[in-house]
GROMACS .gro file of C-alpha atoms in nm:
model
  159
    1UNK     CA    1  -0.001   0.008   0.012
    2UNK     CA    2   0.116   0.350  -0.086
    3UNK     CA    3   0.040   0.661   0.110
    4UNK     CA    4  -0.132   0.912  -0.113
    5UNK     CA    5  -0.273   1.279  -0.061
    6UNK     CA    6  -0.570   1.384  -0.276
    7UNK     CA    7  -0.711   1.744  -0.278
    8UNK     CA    8  -1.074   1.804  -0.294
    9UNK     CA    9  -1.246   2.115  -0.392
   10UNK     CA   10  -1.587   2.250  -0.519
   11UNK     CA   11  -1.754   2.585  -0.592
   12UNK     CA   12  -2.077   2.467  -0.756
   13UNK     CA   13  -2.398   2.312  -0.670
   14UNK     CA   14  -2.358   2.307  -0.288
   15UNK     CA   15  -1.985   2.281  -0.257
   16UNK     CA   16  -1.978   2.132   0.104
   17UNK     CA   17  -2.217   1.861   0.008
   18UNK     CA   18  -2.007   1.785  -0.310
   19UNK     CA   19  -1.678   1.739  -0.128
   20UNK     CA   20  -1.864   1.525   0.136
   21UNK     CA   21  -2.008   1.306  -0.131
   22UNK     CA   22  -1.670   1.259  -0.275
   23UNK     CA   23  -1.520   1.156   0.072
   24UNK     CA   24  -1.790   0.885   0.073
   25UNK     CA   25  -1.663   0.770  -0.264
   26UNK     CA   26  -1.325   0.765  -0.156
   27UNK     CA   27  -1.406   0.538   0.130
   28UNK     CA   28  -1.517   0.274  -0.105
   29UNK     CA   29  -1.235   0.290  -0.371
   30UNK     CA   30  -1.113  -0.058  -0.455
   31UNK     CA   31  -0.770  -0.151  -0.306
   32UNK     CA   32  -0.767   0.156  -0.099
   33UNK     CA   33  -0.836   0.273   0.261
   34UNK     CA   34  -0.912   0.633   0.341
   35UNK     CA   35  -0.705   0.729   0.653
   36UNK     CA   36  -0.806   1.074   0.720
   37UNK     CA   37  -0.973   1.388   0.587
   38UNK     CA   38  -0.870   1.752   0.688
   39UNK     CA   39  -1.104   1.995   0.783
   40UNK     CA   40  -1.279   2.198   0.511
   41UNK     CA   41  -1.156   2.541   0.418
   42UNK     CA   42  -1.327   2.822   0.237
   43UNK     CA   43  -1.104   2.984  -0.011
   44UNK     CA   44  -1.099   3.255  -0.299
   45UNK     CA   45  -1.121   3.116  -0.638
   46UNK     CA   46  -0.804   3.114  -0.856
   47UNK     CA   47  -0.848   3.184  -1.226
   48UNK     CA   48  -1.149   3.351  -1.393
   49UNK     CA   49  -1.427   3.519  -1.174
   50UNK     CA   50  -1.624   3.253  -1.011
   51UNK     CA   51  -1.768   3.147  -0.675
   52UNK     CA   52  -1.535   3.080  -0.385
   53UNK     CA   53  -1.436   2.723  -0.302
   54UNK     CA   54  -1.463   2.462  -0.030
   55UNK     CA   55  -1.135   2.277  -0.017
   56UNK     CA   56  -0.982   1.993   0.185
   57UNK     CA   57  -0.725   1.708   0.164
   58UNK     CA   58  -0.774   1.326   0.203
   59UNK     CA   59  -0.498   1.094   0.298
   60UNK     CA   60  -0.548   0.725   0.168
   61UNK     CA   61  -0.346   0.409   0.143
   62UNK     CA   62  -0.382   0.242  -0.200
   63UNK     CA   63  -0.234  -0.043  -0.392
   64UNK     CA   64  -0.372   0.113  -0.712
   65UNK     CA   65  -0.102   0.236  -0.971
   66UNK     CA   66  -0.079   0.611  -0.991
   67UNK     CA   67  -0.256   0.619  -1.323
   68UNK     CA   68  -0.535   0.377  -1.212
   69UNK     CA   69  -0.593   0.586  -0.914
   70UNK     CA   70  -0.626   0.915  -1.128
   71UNK     CA   71  -0.890   0.741  -1.337
   72UNK     CA   72  -1.076   0.639  -1.029
   73UNK     CA   73  -1.062   1.003  -0.917
   74UNK     CA   74  -1.178   1.116  -1.245
   75UNK     CA   75  -1.473   0.880  -1.229
   76UNK     CA   76  -1.588   1.028  -0.905
   77UNK     CA   77  -1.559   1.382  -1.046
   78UNK     CA   78  -1.774   1.264  -1.350
   79UNK     CA   79  -2.032   1.090  -1.127
   80UNK     CA   80  -2.061   1.433  -0.970
   81UNK     CA   81  -2.126   1.606  -1.308
   82UNK     CA   82  -1.774   1.766  -1.340
   83UNK     CA   83  -1.747   1.958  -1.655
   84UNK     CA   84  -1.425   2.062  -1.811
   85UNK     CA   85  -1.508   2.361  -2.000
   86UNK     CA   86  -1.246   2.619  -1.882
   87UNK     CA   87  -0.903   2.588  -1.745
   88UNK     CA   88  -0.940   2.695  -1.351
   89UNK     CA   89  -1.303   2.735  -1.423
   90UNK     CA   90  -1.600   2.655  -1.169
   91UNK     CA   91  -1.668   2.299  -1.089
   92UNK     CA   92  -1.883   2.059  -0.903
   93UNK     CA   93  -1.572   1.869  -0.799
   94UNK     CA   94  -1.206   1.870  -0.846
   95UNK     CA   95  -0.999   1.586  -0.710
   96UNK     CA   96  -0.626   1.630  -0.761
   97UNK     CA   97  -0.359   1.363  -0.672
   98UNK     CA   98  -0.107   1.561  -0.490
   99UNK     CA   99   0.128   1.313  -0.358
  100UNK     CA  100   0.189   0.934  -0.423
  101UNK     CA  101   0.416   0.801  -0.170
  102UNK     CA  102   0.758   0.967  -0.240
  103UNK     CA  103   0.734   0.917  -0.617
  104UNK     CA  104   0.781   1.176  -0.877
  105UNK     CA  105   0.583   1.108  -1.193
  106UNK     CA  106   0.589   1.305  -1.512
  107UNK     CA  107   0.350   1.149  -1.747
  108UNK     CA  108   0.126   1.331  -2.012
  109UNK     CA  109  -0.180   1.271  -1.796
  110UNK     CA  110  -0.033   1.307  -1.444
  111UNK     CA  111   0.231   1.500  -1.285
  112UNK     CA  112   0.315   1.425  -0.911
  113UNK     CA  113   0.391   1.593  -0.694
  114UNK     CA  114   0.102   1.818  -0.825
  115UNK     CA  115   0.282   2.100  -1.008
  116UNK     CA  116   0.110   2.393  -0.852
  117UNK     CA  117   0.048   2.268  -0.494
  118UNK     CA  118   0.336   2.465  -0.352
  119UNK     CA  119   0.172   2.787  -0.446
  120UNK     CA  120  -0.163   2.722  -0.308
  121UNK     CA  121  -0.254   2.781   0.070
  122UNK     CA  122  -0.596   2.589  -0.001
  123UNK     CA  123  -0.394   2.277  -0.062
  124UNK     CA  124  -0.091   2.332   0.175
  125UNK     CA  125  -0.308   2.425   0.485
  126UNK     CA  126  -0.532   2.113   0.476
  127UNK     CA  127  -0.239   1.907   0.389
  128UNK     CA  128  -0.045   2.040   0.677
  129UNK     CA  129  -0.351   1.947   0.920
  130UNK     CA  130  -0.308   1.592   0.809
  131UNK     CA  131   0.086   1.565   0.787
  132UNK     CA  132   0.253   1.852   0.968
  133UNK     CA  133   0.593   1.694   0.969
  134UNK     CA  134   0.584   1.623   0.583
  135UNK     CA  135   0.899   1.721   0.394
  136UNK     CA  136   0.831   1.808   0.026
  137UNK     CA  137   1.043   1.744  -0.290
  138UNK     CA  138   1.351   1.945  -0.272
  139UNK     CA  139   1.368   1.918   0.111
  140UNK     CA  140   1.147   2.206   0.199
  141UNK     CA  141   0.924   2.147   0.506
  142UNK     CA  142   0.544   2.175   0.444
  143UNK     CA  143   0.546   2.406   0.753
  144UNK     CA  144   0.801   2.628   0.588
  145UNK     CA  145   0.621   2.653   0.258
  146UNK     CA  146   0.302   2.729   0.418
  147UNK     CA  147   0.462   3.003   0.623
  148UNK     CA  148   0.597   3.132   0.265
  149UNK     CA  149   0.253   3.127   0.115
  150UNK     CA  150   0.044   3.243   0.390
  151UNK     CA  151  -0.328   3.219   0.473
  152UNK     CA  152  -0.469   3.503   0.281
  153UNK     CA  153  -0.809   3.432   0.144
  154UNK     CA  154  -0.843   3.110   0.331
  155UNK     CA  155  -1.063   3.032   0.657
  156UNK     CA  156  -1.181   2.732   0.835
  157UNK     CA  157  -1.540   2.613   0.753
  158UNK     CA  158  -1.704   2.574   1.095
  159UNK     CA  159  -1.993   2.326   1.143
   0.00000   0.00000   0.00000
């Protein structure tokens, strides 16, 4: 089993419900075990003008290959009516494979670690909630990178 981290985000059609439904789908992924889910964060959208997001990160162990896991994540997105109409556009659900063990993957359909995760507090903060001691590629601690990026535009969703 390989330890993986998956970012979850939504800004359409009841975003909190969308990410919670995605967590339920992650719980039943074949050859996988959901280990933890971060708190949810409200974040300002990146890209074209659109509603704000709900974001979080899930930690799972899987024996799926990286590309098979990606296909399963895309199937969850599709089941929740994900439309890919505009880069960084609004979406019912976005699932990104952030980390797959300590592997570096550079395939046409998959780059791991996720290429923009180090710039995005809405990824780093929930990842920090799950793995505060994590050291990222290049030897940078997650804590240091989160301090560099800051928390602007990000707030914890309270129940």
